[in-house]
Amino acid sequence: MTRAIIACVAWLLYSPSINAVERVRGGLILHEVVGQVDLKELGKVATRLRVGQMPITTMGLIECEAHSGSSAFFTASNRTAIYFEGGGSFAVERFEQVMPQLSDWNTDTAEASQSWMILNFREGDLIVDNRNMLESSQFLVETPIGRLATKGSLWQMRILFERRSQIFDFTITCAEGRVRFTDLQG
């Protein structure tokens, strides 16, 4: 009986290490900027970007603000492409992924490992292509009017805020895949 208990305890201690995976913060590459765009990494001062500075590689937690008519184009280590046009702002609040094998990441255009990404989109025009993400990955967008959850999709959202009336106007367009919007009342 004692041997059976010791064997069970040893198996329980050993089994989590078999399934353990290393989670890392994802990364972003800013490829193109048009107009006045400010980029701020977590805990750092905002930087006004210029055309000659591209590409810029950054860890995944950023805030991006673009003036009206200005835009920025990003790609992420989870194979998501993000195009943002102002006036307005968005932030990547969470971006974690299972550490991919470098050989897998270099040879395939699909996401190499599971990821979790949360954007906070306040105002402007956001176009996201996450068709190359794994089905098990999660991509959420928090907005002042609700939350979007997307899977394997190419979609766009525009949020306009009318300052006089304090009313948000928004549109969501999904060209491919699945986008689920839940307003603040659920």
Short mmCIF file of N, CA and C in Angstrom, two decimals:
data_model
loop_
_atom_site.label_atom_id
_atom_site.label_comp_id
_atom_site.label_asym_id
_atom_site.label_seq_id
_atom_site.Cartn_x
_atom_site.Cartn_y
_atom_site.Cartn_z
N MET A 1 0.82 -1.19 0.00
CA MET A 1 0.00 0.00 0.00
C MET A 1 0.87 1.26 0.00
N THR A 2 1.93 1.25 0.80
CA THR A 2 2.82 2.40 0.87
C THR A 2 3.47 2.66 -0.48
N ARG A 3 3.88 1.59 -1.15
CA ARG A 3 4.49 1.75 -2.48
C ARG A 3 3.50 2.35 -3.47
N ALA A 4 2.25 1.95 -3.39
CA ALA A 4 1.23 2.50 -4.29
C ALA A 4 1.03 3.99 -4.05
N ILE A 5 1.03 4.40 -2.78
CA ILE A 5 0.87 5.82 -2.45
C ILE A 5 2.08 6.62 -2.95
N ILE A 6 3.28 6.08 -2.72
CA ILE A 6 4.50 6.76 -3.18
C ILE A 6 4.50 6.87 -4.70
N ALA A 7 4.09 5.81 -5.38
CA ALA A 7 4.04 5.82 -6.84
C ALA A 7 3.04 6.86 -7.34
N CYS A 8 1.87 6.96 -6.68
CA CYS A 8 0.86 7.95 -7.08
C CYS A 8 1.36 9.37 -6.86
N VAL A 9 2.00 9.63 -5.71
CA VAL A 9 2.53 10.95 -5.42
C VAL A 9 3.62 11.32 -6.42
N ALA A 10 4.51 10.39 -6.71
CA ALA A 10 5.58 10.63 -7.69
C ALA A 10 4.98 10.92 -9.06
N TRP A 11 3.96 10.19 -9.46
CA TRP A 11 3.32 10.42 -10.76
C TRP A 11 2.65 11.79 -10.80
N LEU A 12 1.96 12.18 -9.69
CA LEU A 12 1.31 13.50 -9.65
C LEU A 12 2.33 14.63 -9.71
N LEU A 13 3.46 14.47 -9.05
CA LEU A 13 4.50 15.50 -9.10
C LEU A 13 5.16 15.56 -10.47
N TYR A 14 5.27 14.45 -11.15
CA TYR A 14 5.94 14.38 -12.44
C TYR A 14 5.04 14.85 -13.59
N SER A 15 3.75 14.53 -13.53
CA SER A 15 2.84 14.80 -14.65
C SER A 15 2.68 16.28 -14.98
N PRO A 16 2.62 17.24 -14.02
CA PRO A 16 2.53 18.64 -14.43
C PRO A 16 3.75 19.12 -15.20
N SER A 17 4.91 18.56 -14.89
CA SER A 17 6.10 19.00 -15.60
C SER A 17 6.10 18.53 -17.05
N ILE A 18 5.38 17.47 -17.34
CA ILE A 18 5.27 16.99 -18.72
C ILE A 18 4.47 17.98 -19.56
N ASN A 19 3.39 18.51 -18.97
CA ASN A 19 2.49 19.39 -19.70
C ASN A 19 2.85 20.87 -19.56
N ALA A 20 3.86 21.20 -18.77
CA ALA A 20 4.21 22.60 -18.55
C ALA A 20 4.76 23.20 -19.85
N VAL A 21 4.29 24.41 -20.13
CA VAL A 21 4.77 25.13 -21.30
C VAL A 21 5.22 26.51 -20.83
N GLU A 22 6.15 27.07 -21.54
CA GLU A 22 6.65 28.38 -21.19
C GLU A 22 5.84 29.44 -21.93
N ARG A 23 5.21 30.33 -21.16
CA ARG A 23 4.49 31.45 -21.75
C ARG A 23 5.42 32.65 -21.80
N VAL A 24 5.38 33.35 -22.91
CA VAL A 24 6.21 34.54 -23.08
C VAL A 24 5.34 35.68 -23.59
N ARG A 25 5.81 36.90 -23.43
CA ARG A 25 5.11 38.05 -23.98
C ARG A 25 5.33 38.06 -25.48
N GLY A 26 4.28 38.26 -26.24
CA GLY A 26 4.39 38.33 -27.68
C GLY A 26 5.06 39.61 -28.13
N GLY A 27 5.40 39.66 -29.39
CA GLY A 27 6.07 40.84 -29.93
C GLY A 27 5.31 41.42 -31.11
N LEU A 28 5.57 42.69 -31.39
CA LEU A 28 4.95 43.40 -32.50
C LEU A 28 6.03 44.05 -33.36
N ILE A 29 5.75 44.14 -34.65
CA ILE A 29 6.59 44.92 -35.55
C ILE A 29 5.71 46.00 -36.17
N LEU A 30 6.14 47.23 -36.03
CA LEU A 30 5.47 48.36 -36.67
C LEU A 30 6.15 48.56 -38.02
N HIS A 31 5.41 48.31 -39.10
CA HIS A 31 5.98 48.36 -40.45
C HIS A 31 5.87 49.71 -41.12
N GLU A 32 4.75 50.40 -40.89
CA GLU A 32 4.50 51.62 -41.64
C GLU A 32 3.70 52.61 -40.81
N VAL A 33 4.05 53.89 -40.95
CA VAL A 33 3.32 54.98 -40.30
C VAL A 33 3.06 56.05 -41.35
N VAL A 34 1.85 56.59 -41.34
CA VAL A 34 1.50 57.72 -42.19
C VAL A 34 0.95 58.81 -41.27
N GLY A 35 1.50 60.00 -41.34
CA GLY A 35 1.02 61.12 -40.53
C GLY A 35 1.58 61.11 -39.13
N GLN A 36 0.78 61.63 -38.18
CA GLN A 36 1.21 61.78 -36.79
C GLN A 36 0.71 60.62 -35.94
N VAL A 37 1.64 59.75 -35.58
CA VAL A 37 1.33 58.57 -34.77
C VAL A 37 2.27 58.55 -33.57
N ASP A 38 1.71 58.38 -32.37
CA ASP A 38 2.50 58.26 -31.15
C ASP A 38 2.42 56.81 -30.67
N LEU A 39 3.56 56.25 -30.30
CA LEU A 39 3.64 54.88 -29.81
C LEU A 39 4.26 54.91 -28.43
N LYS A 40 3.65 54.20 -27.50
CA LYS A 40 4.14 54.16 -26.13
C LYS A 40 4.21 52.70 -25.68
N GLU A 41 5.41 52.25 -25.32
CA GLU A 41 5.56 50.93 -24.73
C GLU A 41 5.19 51.03 -23.25
N LEU A 42 4.77 49.91 -22.66
CA LEU A 42 4.38 49.87 -21.26
C LEU A 42 5.49 50.43 -20.38
N GLY A 43 5.17 51.43 -19.59
CA GLY A 43 6.13 52.02 -18.66
C GLY A 43 7.11 52.99 -19.27
N LYS A 44 6.93 53.36 -20.53
CA LYS A 44 7.84 54.29 -21.19
C LYS A 44 7.09 55.51 -21.68
N VAL A 45 7.85 56.50 -22.11
CA VAL A 45 7.28 57.75 -22.62
C VAL A 45 6.86 57.57 -24.08
N ALA A 46 5.78 58.22 -24.46
CA ALA A 46 5.30 58.14 -25.85
C ALA A 46 6.31 58.76 -26.80
N THR A 47 6.44 58.15 -27.97
CA THR A 47 7.36 58.61 -29.01
C THR A 47 6.57 58.95 -30.26
N ARG A 48 6.79 60.14 -30.82
CA ARG A 48 6.18 60.49 -32.10
C ARG A 48 7.01 59.82 -33.18
N LEU A 49 6.38 59.02 -34.00
CA LEU A 49 7.09 58.21 -35.00
C LEU A 49 7.24 58.95 -36.31
N ARG A 50 8.35 58.67 -36.98
CA ARG A 50 8.62 59.24 -38.30
C ARG A 50 8.79 58.10 -39.29
N VAL A 51 8.56 58.40 -40.56
CA VAL A 51 8.60 57.40 -41.62
C VAL A 51 9.93 56.67 -41.67
N GLY A 52 11.06 57.33 -41.52
CA GLY A 52 12.37 56.71 -41.63
C GLY A 52 12.73 55.77 -40.50
N GLN A 53 11.92 55.69 -39.44
CA GLN A 53 12.22 54.85 -38.29
C GLN A 53 11.76 53.40 -38.46
N MET A 54 11.02 53.09 -39.49
CA MET A 54 10.44 51.76 -39.63
C MET A 54 11.45 50.78 -40.19
N PRO A 55 11.34 49.52 -39.91
CA PRO A 55 10.41 48.90 -38.96
C PRO A 55 10.91 49.05 -37.53
N ILE A 56 9.95 49.03 -36.59
CA ILE A 56 10.25 49.09 -35.16
C ILE A 56 9.72 47.80 -34.53
N THR A 57 10.59 47.12 -33.80
CA THR A 57 10.19 45.90 -33.09
C THR A 57 9.99 46.26 -31.63
N THR A 58 8.90 45.77 -31.04
CA THR A 58 8.58 46.08 -29.66
C THR A 58 7.93 44.89 -28.97
N MET A 59 8.06 44.83 -27.66
CA MET A 59 7.31 43.83 -26.90
C MET A 59 5.84 44.17 -27.02
N GLY A 60 4.98 43.21 -26.76
CA GLY A 60 3.59 43.31 -27.12
C GLY A 60 2.69 44.27 -26.38
N LEU A 61 3.12 44.91 -25.30
CA LEU A 61 2.22 45.79 -24.57
C LEU A 61 2.51 47.23 -24.96
N ILE A 62 1.61 47.79 -25.77
CA ILE A 62 1.81 49.14 -26.31
C ILE A 62 0.51 49.93 -26.29
N GLU A 63 0.65 51.25 -26.43
CA GLU A 63 -0.46 52.14 -26.71
C GLU A 63 -0.12 52.89 -27.98
N CYS A 64 -1.10 53.01 -28.87
CA CYS A 64 -0.89 53.70 -30.14
C CYS A 64 -1.99 54.74 -30.30
N GLU A 65 -1.58 55.98 -30.57
CA GLU A 65 -2.53 57.06 -30.81
C GLU A 65 -2.21 57.68 -32.16
N ALA A 66 -3.24 57.86 -32.98
CA ALA A 66 -3.06 58.45 -34.30
C ALA A 66 -4.02 59.62 -34.47
N HIS A 67 -3.50 60.69 -35.02
CA HIS A 67 -4.32 61.86 -35.32
C HIS A 67 -5.20 61.55 -36.54
N SER A 68 -6.21 62.36 -36.75
CA SER A 68 -7.12 62.16 -37.87
C SER A 68 -6.34 62.09 -39.19
N GLY A 69 -6.62 61.08 -39.99
CA GLY A 69 -5.95 60.89 -41.26
C GLY A 69 -4.61 60.17 -41.15
N SER A 70 -4.15 59.87 -39.95
CA SER A 70 -2.88 59.17 -39.74
C SER A 70 -3.14 57.69 -39.52
N SER A 71 -2.12 56.86 -39.79
CA SER A 71 -2.33 55.41 -39.66
C SER A 71 -1.04 54.69 -39.30
N ALA A 72 -1.20 53.44 -38.82
CA ALA A 72 -0.06 52.59 -38.47
C ALA A 72 -0.42 51.15 -38.84
N PHE A 73 0.59 50.40 -39.29
CA PHE A 73 0.40 49.00 -39.65
C PHE A 73 1.36 48.13 -38.86
N PHE A 74 0.81 47.14 -38.13
CA PHE A 74 1.58 46.25 -37.28
C PHE A 74 1.39 44.80 -37.72
N THR A 75 2.38 43.96 -37.47
CA THR A 75 2.19 42.51 -37.47
C THR A 75 2.67 42.01 -36.11
N ALA A 76 2.09 40.88 -35.69
CA ALA A 76 2.39 40.33 -34.37
C ALA A 76 3.01 38.95 -34.50
N SER A 77 3.68 38.53 -33.45
CA SER A 77 4.35 37.23 -33.46
C SER A 77 3.36 36.07 -33.52
N ASN A 78 2.08 36.32 -33.28
CA ASN A 78 1.06 35.28 -33.43
C ASN A 78 0.41 35.30 -34.82
N ARG A 79 1.05 35.99 -35.75
CA ARG A 79 0.66 36.07 -37.17
C ARG A 79 -0.60 36.91 -37.39
N THR A 80 -0.90 37.82 -36.47
CA THR A 80 -2.01 38.75 -36.63
C THR A 80 -1.49 40.03 -37.27
N ALA A 81 -2.27 40.59 -38.19
CA ALA A 81 -1.95 41.88 -38.80
C ALA A 81 -2.97 42.90 -38.30
N ILE A 82 -2.49 44.10 -37.92
CA ILE A 82 -3.35 45.14 -37.36
C ILE A 82 -3.08 46.44 -38.11
N TYR A 83 -4.12 47.01 -38.71
CA TYR A 83 -4.03 48.31 -39.35
C TYR A 83 -4.92 49.25 -38.54
N PHE A 84 -4.36 50.37 -38.10
CA PHE A 84 -5.10 51.33 -37.29
C PHE A 84 -5.03 52.70 -37.92
N GLU A 85 -6.19 53.36 -38.01
CA GLU A 85 -6.26 54.71 -38.55
C GLU A 85 -7.00 55.60 -37.56
N GLY A 86 -6.46 56.79 -37.33
CA GLY A 86 -7.05 57.72 -36.37
C GLY A 86 -8.02 58.68 -37.02
N GLY A 87 -8.57 59.58 -36.25
CA GLY A 87 -8.16 59.94 -34.91
C GLY A 87 -8.72 59.01 -33.86
N GLY A 88 -7.82 58.62 -32.98
CA GLY A 88 -8.19 57.79 -31.88
C GLY A 88 -7.00 57.02 -31.35
N SER A 89 -7.31 55.95 -30.60
CA SER A 89 -6.24 55.17 -30.00
C SER A 89 -6.67 53.74 -29.76
N PHE A 90 -5.66 52.89 -29.65
CA PHE A 90 -5.87 51.52 -29.21
C PHE A 90 -4.64 51.12 -28.41
N ALA A 91 -4.80 50.07 -27.60
CA ALA A 91 -3.69 49.56 -26.80
C ALA A 91 -3.73 48.04 -26.81
N VAL A 92 -2.56 47.43 -26.77
CA VAL A 92 -2.46 45.98 -26.56
C VAL A 92 -2.24 45.82 -25.07
N GLU A 93 -3.27 45.34 -24.37
CA GLU A 93 -3.22 45.23 -22.91
C GLU A 93 -2.67 43.89 -22.44
N ARG A 94 -2.85 42.86 -23.24
CA ARG A 94 -2.32 41.55 -22.90
C ARG A 94 -1.90 40.87 -24.19
N PHE A 95 -0.73 40.27 -24.17
CA PHE A 95 -0.26 39.52 -25.33
C PHE A 95 0.73 38.48 -24.84
N GLU A 96 0.21 37.28 -24.63
CA GLU A 96 1.03 36.16 -24.20
C GLU A 96 0.90 35.05 -25.22
N GLN A 97 1.94 34.26 -25.33
CA GLN A 97 1.86 33.09 -26.18
C GLN A 97 2.80 32.02 -25.64
N VAL A 98 2.47 30.79 -25.99
CA VAL A 98 3.35 29.69 -25.65
C VAL A 98 4.59 29.85 -26.51
N MET A 99 5.75 29.70 -25.88
CA MET A 99 7.01 29.88 -26.60
C MET A 99 7.06 28.93 -27.79
N PRO A 100 7.05 29.47 -29.03
CA PRO A 100 7.06 28.59 -30.20
C PRO A 100 8.47 28.07 -30.48
N GLN A 101 8.54 26.94 -31.15
CA GLN A 101 9.82 26.46 -31.65
C GLN A 101 10.22 27.39 -32.79
N LEU A 102 11.43 27.90 -32.74
CA LEU A 102 11.89 28.85 -33.75
C LEU A 102 11.79 28.28 -35.16
N SER A 103 12.10 26.99 -35.31
CA SER A 103 12.03 26.38 -36.64
C SER A 103 10.59 26.36 -37.16
N ASP A 104 9.62 26.09 -36.28
CA ASP A 104 8.21 26.11 -36.69
C ASP A 104 7.77 27.52 -37.07
N TRP A 105 8.20 28.50 -36.29
CA TRP A 105 7.79 29.87 -36.53
C TRP A 105 8.36 30.40 -37.84
N ASN A 106 9.60 30.02 -38.15
CA ASN A 106 10.25 30.51 -39.37
C ASN A 106 9.73 29.86 -40.64
N THR A 107 9.19 28.65 -40.55
CA THR A 107 8.83 27.92 -41.77
C THR A 107 7.35 27.98 -42.13
N ASP A 108 6.52 28.52 -41.28
CA ASP A 108 5.09 28.47 -41.55
C ASP A 108 4.48 29.87 -41.43
N THR A 109 3.43 30.14 -42.19
CA THR A 109 2.74 31.42 -42.10
C THR A 109 1.61 31.36 -41.08
N ALA A 110 1.27 30.17 -40.59
CA ALA A 110 0.25 30.03 -39.57
C ALA A 110 0.89 30.22 -38.20
N GLU A 111 0.06 30.53 -37.22
CA GLU A 111 0.55 30.70 -35.86
C GLU A 111 1.21 29.41 -35.38
N ALA A 112 2.38 29.53 -34.76
CA ALA A 112 3.16 28.36 -34.36
C ALA A 112 2.81 27.85 -32.97
N SER A 113 2.19 28.68 -32.13
CA SER A 113 1.82 28.26 -30.78
C SER A 113 0.64 29.09 -30.29
N GLN A 114 -0.07 28.57 -29.32
CA GLN A 114 -1.27 29.21 -28.80
C GLN A 114 -0.95 30.59 -28.22
N SER A 115 -1.88 31.55 -28.40
CA SER A 115 -1.67 32.90 -27.87
C SER A 115 -2.96 33.46 -27.27
N TRP A 116 -2.79 34.50 -26.47
CA TRP A 116 -3.88 35.21 -25.82
C TRP A 116 -3.60 36.69 -26.01
N MET A 117 -4.54 37.38 -26.67
CA MET A 117 -4.33 38.80 -26.97
C MET A 117 -5.58 39.59 -26.63
N ILE A 118 -5.39 40.72 -25.91
CA ILE A 118 -6.50 41.61 -25.58
C ILE A 118 -6.12 43.01 -26.01
N LEU A 119 -6.97 43.60 -26.88
CA LEU A 119 -6.80 44.99 -27.30
C LEU A 119 -7.84 45.84 -26.60
N ASN A 120 -7.49 47.10 -26.36
CA ASN A 120 -8.43 48.09 -25.86
C ASN A 120 -8.52 49.15 -26.95
N PHE A 121 -9.64 49.20 -27.63
CA PHE A 121 -9.84 50.08 -28.78
C PHE A 121 -10.81 51.18 -28.38
N ARG A 122 -10.35 52.45 -28.43
CA ARG A 122 -11.16 53.57 -27.95
C ARG A 122 -11.91 54.30 -29.07
N GLU A 123 -11.20 54.62 -30.14
CA GLU A 123 -11.82 55.40 -31.21
C GLU A 123 -10.93 55.33 -32.44
N GLY A 124 -11.54 55.41 -33.62
CA GLY A 124 -10.80 55.37 -34.88
C GLY A 124 -11.29 54.22 -35.74
N ASP A 125 -10.39 53.70 -36.57
CA ASP A 125 -10.72 52.61 -37.48
C ASP A 125 -9.67 51.51 -37.30
N LEU A 126 -10.11 50.31 -36.98
CA LEU A 126 -9.21 49.19 -36.71
C LEU A 126 -9.56 48.05 -37.67
N ILE A 127 -8.55 47.57 -38.40
CA ILE A 127 -8.73 46.41 -39.27
C ILE A 127 -7.79 45.32 -38.78
N VAL A 128 -8.32 44.14 -38.52
CA VAL A 128 -7.53 43.04 -37.96
C VAL A 128 -7.70 41.80 -38.83
N ASP A 129 -6.58 41.17 -39.13
CA ASP A 129 -6.57 39.89 -39.84
C ASP A 129 -5.93 38.86 -38.92
N ASN A 130 -6.76 38.04 -38.29
CA ASN A 130 -6.22 36.97 -37.43
C ASN A 130 -6.63 35.59 -37.96
N ARG A 131 -6.71 35.49 -39.29
CA ARG A 131 -7.06 34.21 -39.92
C ARG A 131 -5.98 33.16 -39.74
N ASN A 132 -4.74 33.56 -39.45
CA ASN A 132 -3.65 32.60 -39.29
C ASN A 132 -3.47 32.13 -37.86
N MET A 133 -4.33 32.60 -36.93
CA MET A 133 -4.22 32.16 -35.55
C MET A 133 -4.81 30.76 -35.38
N LEU A 134 -4.31 30.06 -34.37
CA LEU A 134 -4.83 28.73 -34.04
C LEU A 134 -6.25 28.85 -33.49
N GLU A 135 -7.03 27.82 -33.66
CA GLU A 135 -8.40 27.80 -33.14
C GLU A 135 -8.41 27.90 -31.61
N SER A 136 -7.37 27.39 -30.96
CA SER A 136 -7.29 27.43 -29.50
C SER A 136 -6.84 28.78 -28.95
N SER A 137 -6.37 29.67 -29.80
CA SER A 137 -5.93 31.00 -29.36
C SER A 137 -7.13 31.90 -29.11
N GLN A 138 -6.91 32.95 -28.32
CA GLN A 138 -7.98 33.89 -28.00
C GLN A 138 -7.58 35.29 -28.42
N PHE A 139 -8.54 36.02 -29.01
CA PHE A 139 -8.33 37.40 -29.43
C PHE A 139 -9.57 38.18 -29.01
N LEU A 140 -9.41 39.11 -28.05
CA LEU A 140 -10.51 39.90 -27.54
C LEU A 140 -10.22 41.38 -27.75
N VAL A 141 -11.29 42.15 -27.97
CA VAL A 141 -11.16 43.59 -28.11
C VAL A 141 -12.17 44.25 -27.18
N GLU A 142 -11.66 45.02 -26.23
CA GLU A 142 -12.50 45.80 -25.31
C GLU A 142 -12.72 47.17 -25.93
N THR A 143 -13.97 47.65 -25.92
CA THR A 143 -14.30 48.97 -26.45
C THR A 143 -15.17 49.70 -25.43
N PRO A 144 -15.41 50.99 -25.61
CA PRO A 144 -16.31 51.71 -24.69
C PRO A 144 -17.76 51.24 -24.79
N ILE A 145 -18.09 50.48 -25.84
CA ILE A 145 -19.48 50.06 -26.05
C ILE A 145 -19.69 48.56 -25.90
N GLY A 146 -18.64 47.80 -25.70
CA GLY A 146 -18.77 46.36 -25.54
C GLY A 146 -17.47 45.63 -25.85
N ARG A 147 -17.59 44.32 -26.03
CA ARG A 147 -16.43 43.46 -26.25
C ARG A 147 -16.63 42.62 -27.50
N LEU A 148 -15.53 42.46 -28.27
CA LEU A 148 -15.52 41.58 -29.44
C LEU A 148 -14.63 40.39 -29.14
N ALA A 149 -15.08 39.22 -29.56
CA ALA A 149 -14.27 38.01 -29.52
C ALA A 149 -14.21 37.50 -30.95
N THR A 150 -13.01 37.24 -31.46
CA THR A 150 -12.88 36.84 -32.86
C THR A 150 -12.11 35.54 -32.98
N LYS A 151 -12.42 34.78 -34.00
CA LYS A 151 -11.73 33.53 -34.32
C LYS A 151 -11.49 33.47 -35.82
N GLY A 152 -10.26 33.30 -36.22
CA GLY A 152 -9.91 33.09 -37.62
C GLY A 152 -10.61 34.02 -38.57
N SER A 153 -10.47 35.34 -38.35
CA SER A 153 -11.29 36.26 -39.12
C SER A 153 -10.51 37.45 -39.67
N LEU A 154 -11.11 38.05 -40.67
CA LEU A 154 -10.68 39.33 -41.22
C LEU A 154 -11.84 40.27 -40.98
N TRP A 155 -11.62 41.29 -40.15
CA TRP A 155 -12.71 42.15 -39.74
C TRP A 155 -12.24 43.59 -39.54
N GLN A 156 -13.21 44.48 -39.45
CA GLN A 156 -12.96 45.90 -39.29
C GLN A 156 -13.97 46.48 -38.32
N MET A 157 -13.52 47.43 -37.50
CA MET A 157 -14.44 48.15 -36.62
C MET A 157 -14.08 49.63 -36.65
N ARG A 158 -15.09 50.46 -36.76
CA ARG A 158 -14.92 51.91 -36.72
C ARG A 158 -15.73 52.42 -35.54
N ILE A 159 -15.08 53.24 -34.71
CA ILE A 159 -15.76 53.87 -33.57
C ILE A 159 -15.57 55.37 -33.71
N LEU A 160 -16.67 56.09 -33.71
CA LEU A 160 -16.65 57.55 -33.72
C LEU A 160 -17.37 58.02 -32.46
N PHE A 161 -16.79 59.01 -31.80
CA PHE A 161 -17.39 59.57 -30.59
C PHE A 161 -17.77 61.01 -30.86
N GLU A 162 -19.06 61.30 -30.73
CA GLU A 162 -19.57 62.66 -30.92
C GLU A 162 -19.47 63.39 -29.58
N ARG A 163 -18.54 64.31 -29.50
CA ARG A 163 -18.24 64.98 -28.23
C ARG A 163 -19.42 65.83 -27.72
N ARG A 164 -20.14 66.48 -28.62
CA ARG A 164 -21.27 67.32 -28.18
C ARG A 164 -22.37 66.48 -27.55
N SER A 165 -22.77 65.41 -28.22
CA SER A 165 -23.88 64.60 -27.73
C SER A 165 -23.44 63.47 -26.80
N GLN A 166 -22.11 63.23 -26.72
CA GLN A 166 -21.55 62.15 -25.89
C GLN A 166 -22.06 60.77 -26.31
N ILE A 167 -22.24 60.59 -27.63
CA ILE A 167 -22.76 59.33 -28.17
C ILE A 167 -21.69 58.68 -29.05
N PHE A 168 -21.59 57.35 -28.91
CA PHE A 168 -20.70 56.58 -29.75
C PHE A 168 -21.46 56.07 -30.96
N ASP A 169 -20.84 56.15 -32.12
CA ASP A 169 -21.35 55.57 -33.35
C ASP A 169 -20.33 54.53 -33.78
N PHE A 170 -20.78 53.32 -34.12
CA PHE A 170 -19.81 52.30 -34.49
C PHE A 170 -20.35 51.38 -35.56
N THR A 171 -19.44 50.79 -36.33
CA THR A 171 -19.79 49.76 -37.30
C THR A 171 -18.76 48.63 -37.17
N ILE A 172 -19.24 47.42 -37.38
CA ILE A 172 -18.39 46.24 -37.39
C ILE A 172 -18.65 45.52 -38.71
N THR A 173 -17.58 45.20 -39.42
CA THR A 173 -17.70 44.47 -40.68
C THR A 173 -16.79 43.26 -40.61
N CYS A 174 -17.34 42.09 -40.92
CA CYS A 174 -16.55 40.86 -40.93
C CYS A 174 -16.57 40.29 -42.34
N ALA A 175 -15.37 40.20 -42.95
CA ALA A 175 -15.27 39.69 -44.32
C ALA A 175 -15.13 38.17 -44.33
N GLU A 176 -14.52 37.62 -43.28
CA GLU A 176 -14.29 36.17 -43.21
C GLU A 176 -14.11 35.77 -41.76
N GLY A 177 -14.58 34.59 -41.39
CA GLY A 177 -14.39 34.09 -40.03
C GLY A 177 -15.55 34.44 -39.13
N ARG A 178 -15.26 34.52 -37.82
CA ARG A 178 -16.31 34.72 -36.82
C ARG A 178 -15.93 35.87 -35.89
N VAL A 179 -16.87 36.82 -35.74
CA VAL A 179 -16.72 37.92 -34.80
C VAL A 179 -17.99 37.95 -33.95
N ARG A 180 -17.79 37.95 -32.64
CA ARG A 180 -18.93 37.99 -31.72
C ARG A 180 -18.83 39.28 -30.91
N PHE A 181 -19.89 40.12 -30.97
CA PHE A 181 -19.92 41.37 -30.23
C PHE A 181 -20.92 41.25 -29.10
N THR A 182 -20.51 41.63 -27.89
CA THR A 182 -21.39 41.66 -26.74
C THR A 182 -21.38 43.08 -26.18
N ASP A 183 -22.56 43.73 -26.10
CA ASP A 183 -22.58 45.09 -25.60
C ASP A 183 -22.42 45.09 -24.08
N LEU A 184 -22.37 46.27 -23.49
CA LEU A 184 -22.10 46.40 -22.06
C LEU A 184 -23.19 45.81 -21.18
N GLN A 185 -24.40 45.66 -21.72
CA GLN A 185 -25.50 45.05 -20.96
C GLN A 185 -25.49 43.53 -21.09
N GLY A 186 -24.58 42.98 -21.88
CA GLY A 186 -24.47 41.53 -22.03
C GLY A 186 -25.28 41.00 -23.19
#
